[in-house]
PDB file of C-alpha atoms and ligand atoms in Angstrom:
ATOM      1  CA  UNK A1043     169.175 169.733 -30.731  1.00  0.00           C
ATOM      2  CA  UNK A1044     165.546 169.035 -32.363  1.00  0.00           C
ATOM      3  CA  UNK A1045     163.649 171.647 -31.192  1.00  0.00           C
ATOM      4  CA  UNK A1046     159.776 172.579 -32.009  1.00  0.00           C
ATOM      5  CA  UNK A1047     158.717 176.477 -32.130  1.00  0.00           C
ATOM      6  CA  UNK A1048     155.330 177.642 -31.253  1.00  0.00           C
ATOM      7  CA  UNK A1049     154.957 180.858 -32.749  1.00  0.00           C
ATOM      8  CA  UNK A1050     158.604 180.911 -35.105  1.00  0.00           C
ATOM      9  CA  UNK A1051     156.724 182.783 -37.629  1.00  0.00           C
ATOM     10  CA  UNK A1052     157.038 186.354 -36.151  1.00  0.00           C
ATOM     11  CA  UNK A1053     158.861 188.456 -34.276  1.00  0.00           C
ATOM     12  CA  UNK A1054     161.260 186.692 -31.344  1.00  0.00           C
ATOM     13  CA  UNK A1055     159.788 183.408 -32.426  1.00  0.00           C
ATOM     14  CA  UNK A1056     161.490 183.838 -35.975  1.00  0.00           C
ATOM     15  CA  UNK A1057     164.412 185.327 -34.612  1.00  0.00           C
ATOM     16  CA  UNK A1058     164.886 182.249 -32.555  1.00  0.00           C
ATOM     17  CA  UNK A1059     163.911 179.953 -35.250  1.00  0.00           C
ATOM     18  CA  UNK A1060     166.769 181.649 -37.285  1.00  0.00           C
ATOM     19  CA  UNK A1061     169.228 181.427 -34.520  1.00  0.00           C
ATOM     20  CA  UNK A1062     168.519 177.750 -33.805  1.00  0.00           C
ATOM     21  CA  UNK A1063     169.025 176.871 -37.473  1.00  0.00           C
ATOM     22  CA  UNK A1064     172.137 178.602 -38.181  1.00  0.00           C
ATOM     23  CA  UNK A1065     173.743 176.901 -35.574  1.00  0.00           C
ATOM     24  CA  UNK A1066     171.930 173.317 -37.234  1.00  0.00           C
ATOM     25  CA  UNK A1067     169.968 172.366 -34.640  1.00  0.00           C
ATOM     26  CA  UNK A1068     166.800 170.508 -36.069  1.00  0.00           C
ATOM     27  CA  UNK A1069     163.090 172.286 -36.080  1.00  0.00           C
ATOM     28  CA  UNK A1070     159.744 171.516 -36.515  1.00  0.00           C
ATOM     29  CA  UNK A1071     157.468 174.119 -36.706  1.00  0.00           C
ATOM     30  CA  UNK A1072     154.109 175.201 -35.174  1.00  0.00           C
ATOM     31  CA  UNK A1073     151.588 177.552 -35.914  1.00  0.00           C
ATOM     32  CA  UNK A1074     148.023 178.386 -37.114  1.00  0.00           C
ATOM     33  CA  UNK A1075     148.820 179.821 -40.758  1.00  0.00           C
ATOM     34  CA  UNK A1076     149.973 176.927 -42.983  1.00  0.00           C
ATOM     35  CA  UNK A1077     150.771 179.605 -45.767  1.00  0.00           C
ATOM     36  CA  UNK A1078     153.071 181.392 -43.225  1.00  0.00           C
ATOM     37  CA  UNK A1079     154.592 178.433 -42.171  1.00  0.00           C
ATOM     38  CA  UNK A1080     155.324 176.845 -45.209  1.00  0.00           C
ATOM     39  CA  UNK A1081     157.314 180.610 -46.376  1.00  0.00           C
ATOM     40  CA  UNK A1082     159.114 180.417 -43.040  1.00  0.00           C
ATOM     41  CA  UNK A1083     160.282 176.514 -43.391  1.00  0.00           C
ATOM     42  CA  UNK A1084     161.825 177.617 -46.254  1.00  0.00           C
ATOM     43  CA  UNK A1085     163.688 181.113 -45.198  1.00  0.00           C
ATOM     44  CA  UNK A1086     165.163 178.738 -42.901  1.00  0.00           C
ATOM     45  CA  UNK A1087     166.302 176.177 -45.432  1.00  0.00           C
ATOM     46  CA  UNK A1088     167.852 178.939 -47.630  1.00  0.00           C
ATOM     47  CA  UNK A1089     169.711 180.524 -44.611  1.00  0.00           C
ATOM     48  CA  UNK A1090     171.238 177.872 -42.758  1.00  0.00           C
ATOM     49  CA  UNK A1091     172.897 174.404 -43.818  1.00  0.00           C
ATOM     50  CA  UNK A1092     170.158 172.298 -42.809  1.00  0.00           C
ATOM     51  CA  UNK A1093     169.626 169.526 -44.190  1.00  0.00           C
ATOM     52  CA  UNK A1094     166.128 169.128 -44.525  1.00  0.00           C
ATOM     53  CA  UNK A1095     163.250 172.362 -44.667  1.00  0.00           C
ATOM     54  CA  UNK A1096     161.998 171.919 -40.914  1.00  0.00           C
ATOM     55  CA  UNK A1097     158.515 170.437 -41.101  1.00  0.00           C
ATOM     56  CA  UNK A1098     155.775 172.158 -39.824  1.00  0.00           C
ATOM     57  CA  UNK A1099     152.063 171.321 -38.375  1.00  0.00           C
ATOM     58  CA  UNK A1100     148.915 173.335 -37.486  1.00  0.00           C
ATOM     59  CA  UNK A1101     148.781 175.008 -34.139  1.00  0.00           C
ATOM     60  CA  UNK A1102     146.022 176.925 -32.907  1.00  0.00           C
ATOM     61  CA  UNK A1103     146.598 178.561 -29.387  1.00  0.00           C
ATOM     62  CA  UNK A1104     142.975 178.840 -29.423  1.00  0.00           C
ATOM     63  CA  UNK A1105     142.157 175.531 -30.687  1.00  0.00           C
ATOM     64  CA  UNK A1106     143.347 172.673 -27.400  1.00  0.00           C
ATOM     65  CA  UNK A1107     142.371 169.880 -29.830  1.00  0.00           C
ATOM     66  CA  UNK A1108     145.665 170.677 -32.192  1.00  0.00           C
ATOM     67  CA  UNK A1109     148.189 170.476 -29.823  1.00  0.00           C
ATOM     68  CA  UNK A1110     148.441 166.880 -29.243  1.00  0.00           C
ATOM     69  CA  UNK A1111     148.408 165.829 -32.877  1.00  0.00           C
ATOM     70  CA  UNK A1112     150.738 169.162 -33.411  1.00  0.00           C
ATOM     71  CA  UNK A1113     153.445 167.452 -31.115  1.00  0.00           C
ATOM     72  CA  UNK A1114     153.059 164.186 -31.976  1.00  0.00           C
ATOM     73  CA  UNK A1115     153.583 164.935 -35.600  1.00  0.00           C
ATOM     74  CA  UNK A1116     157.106 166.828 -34.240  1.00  0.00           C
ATOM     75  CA  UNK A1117     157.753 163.869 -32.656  1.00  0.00           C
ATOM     76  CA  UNK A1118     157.132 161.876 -35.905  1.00  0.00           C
ATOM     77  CA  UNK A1119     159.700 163.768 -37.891  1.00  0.00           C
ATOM     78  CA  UNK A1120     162.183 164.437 -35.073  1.00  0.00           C
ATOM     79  CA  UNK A1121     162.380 161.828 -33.057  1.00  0.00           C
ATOM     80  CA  UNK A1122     163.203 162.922 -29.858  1.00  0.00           C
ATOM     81  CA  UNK A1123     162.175 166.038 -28.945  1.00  0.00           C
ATOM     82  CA  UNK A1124     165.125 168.287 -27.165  1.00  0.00           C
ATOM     83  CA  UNK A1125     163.398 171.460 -26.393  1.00  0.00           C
ATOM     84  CA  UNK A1126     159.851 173.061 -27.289  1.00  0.00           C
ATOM     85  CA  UNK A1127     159.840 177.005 -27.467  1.00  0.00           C
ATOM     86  CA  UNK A1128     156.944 178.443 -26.991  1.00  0.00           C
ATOM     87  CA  UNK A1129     156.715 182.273 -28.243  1.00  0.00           C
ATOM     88  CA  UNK A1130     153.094 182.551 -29.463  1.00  0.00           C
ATOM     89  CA  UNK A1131     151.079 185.023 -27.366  1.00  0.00           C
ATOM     90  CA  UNK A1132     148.548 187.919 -27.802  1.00  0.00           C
ATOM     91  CA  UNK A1133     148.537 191.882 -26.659  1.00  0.00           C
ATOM     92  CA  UNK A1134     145.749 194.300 -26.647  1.00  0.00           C
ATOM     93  CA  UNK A1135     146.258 197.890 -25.161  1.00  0.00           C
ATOM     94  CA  UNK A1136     144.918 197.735 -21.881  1.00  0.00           C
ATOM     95  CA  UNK A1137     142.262 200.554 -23.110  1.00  0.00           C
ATOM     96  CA  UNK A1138     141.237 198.459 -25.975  1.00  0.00           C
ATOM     97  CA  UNK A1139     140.833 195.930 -24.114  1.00  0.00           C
ATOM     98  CA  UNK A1140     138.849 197.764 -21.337  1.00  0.00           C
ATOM     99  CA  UNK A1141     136.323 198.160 -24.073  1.00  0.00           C
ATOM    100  CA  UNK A1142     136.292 194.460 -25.493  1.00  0.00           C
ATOM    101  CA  UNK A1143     135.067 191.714 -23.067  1.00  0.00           C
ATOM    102  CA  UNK A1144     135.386 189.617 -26.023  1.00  0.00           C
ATOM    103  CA  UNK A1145     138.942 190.037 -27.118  1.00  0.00           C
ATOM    104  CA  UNK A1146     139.900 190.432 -23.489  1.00  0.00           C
ATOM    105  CA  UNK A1147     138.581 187.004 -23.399  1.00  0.00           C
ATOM    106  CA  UNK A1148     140.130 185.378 -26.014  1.00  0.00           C
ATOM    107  CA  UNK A1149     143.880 186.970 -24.903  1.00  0.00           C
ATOM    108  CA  UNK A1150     143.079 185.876 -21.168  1.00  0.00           C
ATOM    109  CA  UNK A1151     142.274 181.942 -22.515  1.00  0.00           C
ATOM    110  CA  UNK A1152     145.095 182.072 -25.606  1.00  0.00           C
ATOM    111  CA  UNK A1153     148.142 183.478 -22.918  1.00  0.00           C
ATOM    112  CA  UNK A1154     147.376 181.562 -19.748  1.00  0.00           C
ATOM    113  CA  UNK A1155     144.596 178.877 -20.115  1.00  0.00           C
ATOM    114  CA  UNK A1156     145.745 177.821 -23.954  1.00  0.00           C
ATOM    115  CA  UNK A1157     149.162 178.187 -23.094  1.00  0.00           C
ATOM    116  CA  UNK A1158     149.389 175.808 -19.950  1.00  0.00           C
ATOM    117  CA  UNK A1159     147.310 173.329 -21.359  1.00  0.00           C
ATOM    118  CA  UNK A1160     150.124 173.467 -24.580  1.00  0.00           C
ATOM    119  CA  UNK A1161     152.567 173.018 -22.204  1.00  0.00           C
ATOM    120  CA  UNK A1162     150.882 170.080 -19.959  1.00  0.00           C
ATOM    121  CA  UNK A1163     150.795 168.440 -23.509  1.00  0.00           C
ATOM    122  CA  UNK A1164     154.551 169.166 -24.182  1.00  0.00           C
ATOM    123  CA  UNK A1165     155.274 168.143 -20.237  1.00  0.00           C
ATOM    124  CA  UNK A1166     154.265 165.014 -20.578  1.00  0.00           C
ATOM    125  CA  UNK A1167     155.871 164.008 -23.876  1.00  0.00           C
ATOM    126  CA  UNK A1168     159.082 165.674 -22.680  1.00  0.00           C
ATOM    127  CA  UNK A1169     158.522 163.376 -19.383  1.00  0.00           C
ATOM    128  CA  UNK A1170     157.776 160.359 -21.236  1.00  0.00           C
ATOM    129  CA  UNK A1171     161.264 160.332 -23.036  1.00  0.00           C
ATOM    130  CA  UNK A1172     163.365 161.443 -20.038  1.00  0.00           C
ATOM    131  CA  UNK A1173     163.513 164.905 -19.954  1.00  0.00           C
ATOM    132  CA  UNK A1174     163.932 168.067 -22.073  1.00  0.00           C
ATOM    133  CA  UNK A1175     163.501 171.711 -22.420  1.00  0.00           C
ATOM    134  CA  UNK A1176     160.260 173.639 -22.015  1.00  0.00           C
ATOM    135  CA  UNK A1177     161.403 177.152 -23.234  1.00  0.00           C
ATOM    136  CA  UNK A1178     158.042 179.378 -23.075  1.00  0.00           C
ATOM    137  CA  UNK A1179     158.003 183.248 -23.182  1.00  0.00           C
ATOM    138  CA  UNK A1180     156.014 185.002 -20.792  1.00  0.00           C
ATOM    139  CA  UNK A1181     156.584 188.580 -19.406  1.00  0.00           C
ATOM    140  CA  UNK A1182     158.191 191.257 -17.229  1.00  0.00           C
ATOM    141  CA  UNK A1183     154.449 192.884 -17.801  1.00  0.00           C
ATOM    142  CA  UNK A1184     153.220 189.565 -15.195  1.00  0.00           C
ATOM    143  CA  UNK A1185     155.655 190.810 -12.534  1.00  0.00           C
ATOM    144  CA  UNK A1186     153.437 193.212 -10.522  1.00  0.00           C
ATOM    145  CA  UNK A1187     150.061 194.703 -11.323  1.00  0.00           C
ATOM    146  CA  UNK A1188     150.570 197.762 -12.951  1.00  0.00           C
ATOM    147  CA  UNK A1189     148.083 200.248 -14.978  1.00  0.00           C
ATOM    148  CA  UNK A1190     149.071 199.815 -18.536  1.00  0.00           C
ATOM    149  CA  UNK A1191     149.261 195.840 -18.933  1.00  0.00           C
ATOM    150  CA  UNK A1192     146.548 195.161 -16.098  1.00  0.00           C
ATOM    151  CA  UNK A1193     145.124 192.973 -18.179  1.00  0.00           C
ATOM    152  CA  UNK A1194     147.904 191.242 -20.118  1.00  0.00           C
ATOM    153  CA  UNK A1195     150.045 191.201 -17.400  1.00  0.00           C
ATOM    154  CA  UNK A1196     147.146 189.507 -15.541  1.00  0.00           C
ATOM    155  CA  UNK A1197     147.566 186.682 -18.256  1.00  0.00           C
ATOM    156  CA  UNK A1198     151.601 186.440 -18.311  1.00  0.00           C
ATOM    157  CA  UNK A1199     151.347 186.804 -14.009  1.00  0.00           C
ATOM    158  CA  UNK A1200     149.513 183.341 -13.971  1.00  0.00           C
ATOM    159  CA  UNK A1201     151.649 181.589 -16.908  1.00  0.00           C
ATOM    160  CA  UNK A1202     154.625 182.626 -15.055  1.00  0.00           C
ATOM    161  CA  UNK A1203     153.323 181.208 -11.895  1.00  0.00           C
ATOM    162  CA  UNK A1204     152.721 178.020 -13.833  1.00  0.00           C
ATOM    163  CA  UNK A1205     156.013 177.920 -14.976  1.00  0.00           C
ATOM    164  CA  UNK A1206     157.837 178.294 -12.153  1.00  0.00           C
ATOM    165  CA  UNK A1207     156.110 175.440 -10.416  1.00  0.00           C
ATOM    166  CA  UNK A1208     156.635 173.394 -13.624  1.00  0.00           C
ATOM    167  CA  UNK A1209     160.457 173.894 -12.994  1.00  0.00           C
ATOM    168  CA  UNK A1210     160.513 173.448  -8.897  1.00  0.00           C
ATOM    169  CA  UNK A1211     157.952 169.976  -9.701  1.00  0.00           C
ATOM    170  CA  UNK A1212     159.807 167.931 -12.405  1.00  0.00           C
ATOM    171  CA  UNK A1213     163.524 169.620 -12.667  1.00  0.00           C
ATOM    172  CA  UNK A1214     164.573 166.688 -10.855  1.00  0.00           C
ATOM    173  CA  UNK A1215     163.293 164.291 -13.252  1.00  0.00           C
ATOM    174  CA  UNK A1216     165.138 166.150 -16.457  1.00  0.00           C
ATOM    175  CA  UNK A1217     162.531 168.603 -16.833  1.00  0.00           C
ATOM    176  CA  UNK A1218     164.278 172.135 -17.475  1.00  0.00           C
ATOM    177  CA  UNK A1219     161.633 174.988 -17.978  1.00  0.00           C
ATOM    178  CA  UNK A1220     162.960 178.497 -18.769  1.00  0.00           C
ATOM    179  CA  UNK A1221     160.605 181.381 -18.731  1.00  0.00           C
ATOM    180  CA  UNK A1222     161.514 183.733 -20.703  1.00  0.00           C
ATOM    181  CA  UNK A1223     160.771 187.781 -19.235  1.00  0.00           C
ATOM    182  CA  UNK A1224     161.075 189.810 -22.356  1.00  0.00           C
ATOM    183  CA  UNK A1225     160.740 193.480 -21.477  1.00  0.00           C
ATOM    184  CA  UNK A1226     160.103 195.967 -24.483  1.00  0.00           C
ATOM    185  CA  UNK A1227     160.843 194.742 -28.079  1.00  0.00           C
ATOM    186  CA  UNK A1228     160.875 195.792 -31.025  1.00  0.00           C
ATOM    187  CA  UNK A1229     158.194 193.451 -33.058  1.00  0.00           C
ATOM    188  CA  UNK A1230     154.919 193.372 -34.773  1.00  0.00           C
ATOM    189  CA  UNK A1231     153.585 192.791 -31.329  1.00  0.00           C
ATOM    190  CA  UNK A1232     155.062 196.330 -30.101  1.00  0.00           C
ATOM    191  CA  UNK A1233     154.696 198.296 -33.716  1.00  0.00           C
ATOM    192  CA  UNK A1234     152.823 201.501 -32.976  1.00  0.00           C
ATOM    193  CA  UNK A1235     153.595 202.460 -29.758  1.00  0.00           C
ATOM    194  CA  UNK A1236     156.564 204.559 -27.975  1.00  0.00           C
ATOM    195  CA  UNK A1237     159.840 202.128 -27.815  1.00  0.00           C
ATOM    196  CA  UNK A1238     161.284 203.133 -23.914  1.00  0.00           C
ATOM    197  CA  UNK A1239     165.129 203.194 -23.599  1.00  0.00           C
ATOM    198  CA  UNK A1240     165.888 199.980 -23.470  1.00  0.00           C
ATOM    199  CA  UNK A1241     163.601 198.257 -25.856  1.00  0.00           C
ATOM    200  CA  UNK A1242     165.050 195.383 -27.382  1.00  0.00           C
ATOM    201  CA  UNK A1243     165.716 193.864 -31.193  1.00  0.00           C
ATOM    202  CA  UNK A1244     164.632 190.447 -31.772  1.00  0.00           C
ATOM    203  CA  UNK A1245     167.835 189.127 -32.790  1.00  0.00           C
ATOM    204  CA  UNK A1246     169.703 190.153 -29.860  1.00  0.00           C
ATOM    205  CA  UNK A1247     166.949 188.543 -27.339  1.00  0.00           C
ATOM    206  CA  UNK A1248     167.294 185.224 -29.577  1.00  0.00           C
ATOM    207  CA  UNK A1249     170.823 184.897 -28.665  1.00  0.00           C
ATOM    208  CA  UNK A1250     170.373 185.738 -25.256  1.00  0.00           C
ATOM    209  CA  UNK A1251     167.564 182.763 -24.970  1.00  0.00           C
ATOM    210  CA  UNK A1252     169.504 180.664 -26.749  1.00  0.00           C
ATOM    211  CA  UNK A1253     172.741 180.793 -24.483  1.00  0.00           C
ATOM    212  CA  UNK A1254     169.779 180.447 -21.693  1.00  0.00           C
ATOM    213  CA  UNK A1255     167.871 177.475 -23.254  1.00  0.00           C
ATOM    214  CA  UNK A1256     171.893 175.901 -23.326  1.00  0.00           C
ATOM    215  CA  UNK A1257     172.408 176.472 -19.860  1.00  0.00           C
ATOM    216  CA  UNK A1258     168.729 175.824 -18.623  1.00  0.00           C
ATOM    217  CA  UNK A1259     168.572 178.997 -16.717  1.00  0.00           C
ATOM    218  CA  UNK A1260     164.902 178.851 -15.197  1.00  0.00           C
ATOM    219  CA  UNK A1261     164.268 182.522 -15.417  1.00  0.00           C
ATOM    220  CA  UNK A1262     165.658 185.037 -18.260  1.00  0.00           C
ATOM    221  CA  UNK A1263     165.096 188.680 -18.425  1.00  0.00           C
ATOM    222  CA  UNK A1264     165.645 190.119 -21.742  1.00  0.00           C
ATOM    223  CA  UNK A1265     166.963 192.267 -22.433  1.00  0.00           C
ATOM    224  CA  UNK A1266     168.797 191.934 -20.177  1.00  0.00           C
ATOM    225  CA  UNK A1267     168.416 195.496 -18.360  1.00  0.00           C
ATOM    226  CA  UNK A1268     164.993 194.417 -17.467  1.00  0.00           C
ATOM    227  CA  UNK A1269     166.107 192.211 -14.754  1.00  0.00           C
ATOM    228  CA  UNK A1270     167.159 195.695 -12.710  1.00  0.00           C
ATOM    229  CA  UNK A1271     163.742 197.656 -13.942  1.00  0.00           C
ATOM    230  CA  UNK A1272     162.313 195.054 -12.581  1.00  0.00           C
ATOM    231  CA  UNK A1273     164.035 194.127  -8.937  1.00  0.00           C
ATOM    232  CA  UNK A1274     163.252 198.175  -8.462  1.00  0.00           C
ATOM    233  CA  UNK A1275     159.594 197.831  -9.555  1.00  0.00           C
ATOM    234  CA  UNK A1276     158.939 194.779  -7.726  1.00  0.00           C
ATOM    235  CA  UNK A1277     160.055 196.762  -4.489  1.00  0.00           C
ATOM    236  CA  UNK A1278     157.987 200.156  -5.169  1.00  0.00           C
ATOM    237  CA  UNK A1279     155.368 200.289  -2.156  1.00  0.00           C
ATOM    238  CA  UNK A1280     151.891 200.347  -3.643  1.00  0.00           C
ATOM    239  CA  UNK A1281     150.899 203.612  -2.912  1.00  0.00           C
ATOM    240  CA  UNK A1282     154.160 204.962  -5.196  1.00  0.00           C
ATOM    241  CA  UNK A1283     152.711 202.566  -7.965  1.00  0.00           C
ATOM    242  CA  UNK A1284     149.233 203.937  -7.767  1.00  0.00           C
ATOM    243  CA  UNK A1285     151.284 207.375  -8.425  1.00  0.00           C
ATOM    244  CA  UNK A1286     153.073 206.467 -11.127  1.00  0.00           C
ATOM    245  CA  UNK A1287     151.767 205.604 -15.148  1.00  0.00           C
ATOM    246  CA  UNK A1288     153.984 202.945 -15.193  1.00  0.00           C
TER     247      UNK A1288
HETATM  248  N1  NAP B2638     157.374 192.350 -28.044  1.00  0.00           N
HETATM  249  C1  NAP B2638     157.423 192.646 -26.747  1.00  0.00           C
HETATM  250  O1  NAP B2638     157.763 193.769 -26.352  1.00  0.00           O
HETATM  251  C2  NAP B2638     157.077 191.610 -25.715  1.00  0.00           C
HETATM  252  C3  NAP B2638     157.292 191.942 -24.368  1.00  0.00           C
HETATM  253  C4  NAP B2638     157.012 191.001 -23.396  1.00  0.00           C
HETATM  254  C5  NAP B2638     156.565 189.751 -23.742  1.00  0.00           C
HETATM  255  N2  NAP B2638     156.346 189.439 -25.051  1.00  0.00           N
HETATM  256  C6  NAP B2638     155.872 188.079 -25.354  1.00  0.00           C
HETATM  257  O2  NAP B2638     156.839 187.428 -26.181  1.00  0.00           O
HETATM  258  C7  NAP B2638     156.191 186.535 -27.069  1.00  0.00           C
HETATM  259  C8  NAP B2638     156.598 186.861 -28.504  1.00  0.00           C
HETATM  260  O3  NAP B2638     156.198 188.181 -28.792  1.00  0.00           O
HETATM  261  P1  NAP B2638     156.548 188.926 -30.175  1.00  0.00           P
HETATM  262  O4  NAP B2638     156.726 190.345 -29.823  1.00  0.00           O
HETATM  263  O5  NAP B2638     157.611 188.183 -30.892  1.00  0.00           O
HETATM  264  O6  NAP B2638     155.134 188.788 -30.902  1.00  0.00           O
HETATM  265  P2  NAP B2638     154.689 188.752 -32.441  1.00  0.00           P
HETATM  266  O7  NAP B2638     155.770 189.235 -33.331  1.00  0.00           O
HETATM  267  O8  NAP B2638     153.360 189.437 -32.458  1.00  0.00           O
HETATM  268  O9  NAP B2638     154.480 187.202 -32.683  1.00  0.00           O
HETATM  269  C9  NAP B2638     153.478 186.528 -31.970  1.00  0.00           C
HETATM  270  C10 NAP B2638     153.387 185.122 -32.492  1.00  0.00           C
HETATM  271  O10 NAP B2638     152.306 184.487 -31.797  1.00  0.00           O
HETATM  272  C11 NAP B2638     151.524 183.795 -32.736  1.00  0.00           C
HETATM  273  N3  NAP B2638     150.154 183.599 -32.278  1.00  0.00           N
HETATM  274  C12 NAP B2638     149.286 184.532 -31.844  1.00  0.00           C
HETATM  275  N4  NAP B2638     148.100 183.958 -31.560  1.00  0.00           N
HETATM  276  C13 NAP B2638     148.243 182.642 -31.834  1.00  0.00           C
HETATM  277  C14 NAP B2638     147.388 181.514 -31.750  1.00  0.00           C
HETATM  278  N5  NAP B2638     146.108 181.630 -31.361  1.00  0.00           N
HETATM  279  N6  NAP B2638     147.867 180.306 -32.096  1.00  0.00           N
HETATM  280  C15 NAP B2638     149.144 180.152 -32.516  1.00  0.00           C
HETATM  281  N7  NAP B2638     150.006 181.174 -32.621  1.00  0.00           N
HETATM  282  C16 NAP B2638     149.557 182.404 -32.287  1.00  0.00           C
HETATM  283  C17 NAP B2638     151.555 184.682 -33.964  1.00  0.00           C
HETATM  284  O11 NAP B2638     151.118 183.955 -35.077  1.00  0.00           O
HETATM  285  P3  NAP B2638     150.284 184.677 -36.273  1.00  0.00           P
HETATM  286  O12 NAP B2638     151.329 185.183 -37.197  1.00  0.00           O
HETATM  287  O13 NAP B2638     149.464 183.558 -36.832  1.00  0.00           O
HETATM  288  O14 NAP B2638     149.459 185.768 -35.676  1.00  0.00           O
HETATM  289  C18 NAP B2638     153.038 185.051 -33.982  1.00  0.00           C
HETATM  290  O15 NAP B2638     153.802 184.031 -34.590  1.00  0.00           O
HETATM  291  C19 NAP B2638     154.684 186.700 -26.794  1.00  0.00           C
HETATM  292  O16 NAP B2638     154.276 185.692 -25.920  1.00  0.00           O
HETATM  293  C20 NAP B2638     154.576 188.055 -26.118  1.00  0.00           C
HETATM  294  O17 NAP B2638     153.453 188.129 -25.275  1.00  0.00           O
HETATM  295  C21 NAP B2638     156.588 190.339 -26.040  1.00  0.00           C
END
């Protein structure tokens, strides 16, 4: 497959980006540190048999007017474009955030507003050739309002939303979209605070994605425990999660 990574510097995004090339699929990566992504382009040429470095462009979640020359310079070295992953994403501590109209701005515009329009871009070169996979990672956090994430699960609520009537819209026409629902992970993202028992390691969500980004499964839960927190939490009456920290 030729696939494009948003975000395949760090964290899940690399851990993808490692799984896709050891298998020899094709990628072309995206991001906002050219340093970064030139080090990464070629961790993935030394690991894998590849046989060219992936090429990489400028990305900037914040910045709309890189996506389309971003994608178009994918599509430029790829040719056809199988699948775009989409991993990049911000977090703030919902007390931090609280305190920081500013930065609660920027992670409110860079997960949902950014995000969608990223993925309108990618839509419509994925239409344009017949069809593809839009593989973007959103969260369990979006599921149901809840005290710690009210913020940044605010932001992963509405790109979920999106996604979902992405994939009911334009599946018929060879569009598969597969949000991703990572619960906790263990990444930069995560460092710092108190792992619960089931967080997850990168590597193992990768190769659950990846068997989901195969089979086009429009909704993945990963790990993949999270898929029962969740049925239970999207159940609990309100006035239980009012109780509860959770
Ligand atoms: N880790 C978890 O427990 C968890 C749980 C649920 C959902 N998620 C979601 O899963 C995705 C991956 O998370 P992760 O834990 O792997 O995070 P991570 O290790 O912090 O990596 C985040 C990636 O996003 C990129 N990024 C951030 N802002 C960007 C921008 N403005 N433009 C372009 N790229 C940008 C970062 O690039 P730089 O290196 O340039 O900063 C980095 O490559 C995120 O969408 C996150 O919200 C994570």
């Amino acid at each position: 497959m030729n696939v494009v990574v948003l975000g395949g510097t760090k964290g899940m995004g690399r851990a993808m980006a490692r799984a896709l090339a050891a298998r020899g699929d094709r990628l072309f990566l995206l991001g906002r540190d050219a340093e970064d992504l030139a080090r990464s382009a070629a961790d993935l040429e030394s690991r894998s048999n590849l046989e060219d470095r992936p090429g990489t462009a400028r990305c900037d979640l914040e910045d709309a007017s890189s996506f389309a020359p971003a994608l178009d310079a994918a599509a430029e070295a790829l040719g056809r474009l199988d699948a775009v992953v989409v991993t990049a994403g911000m977090f703030g501590p919902q007390e931090e955030l609280e305190a920081d109209s500013e930065r609660t701005a920027r992670l409110l515009a860079v997960n949902f507003t950014q995000t969608v329009l990223f993925c309108e871009e990618a839509r419509r070169r994925l239409l344009a050739q017949g069809g593809g996979k839009l593989c973007v990672f959103s969260s369990v956090a979006g599921e149901r309002g809840r005290k710690p994430v009210v913020l940044y699960g605010a932001s992963k609520a509405g790109l979920s939303a999106y996604l979902e009537g992405l994939d009911h819209k334009f599946r018929a026409d060879g569009l598969e979209t597969i949000c991703v629902k990572p619960g906790f992970v263990k990444t930069g993202m995560t460092a710092g605070l108190d792992p619960p028992p089931f967080a997850g390691e990168p590597e193992q969500v990768a190769s659950q994605v990846l068997k989901a980004l195969d089979r086009g499964s429009p909704v993945v839960y990963a790990p993949p425990m999270w898929a029962l927190v969740m049925m239970v939490i999207r159940r609990l009456p309100r006035f239980v999660m009012r109780k509860i920290g959770f």
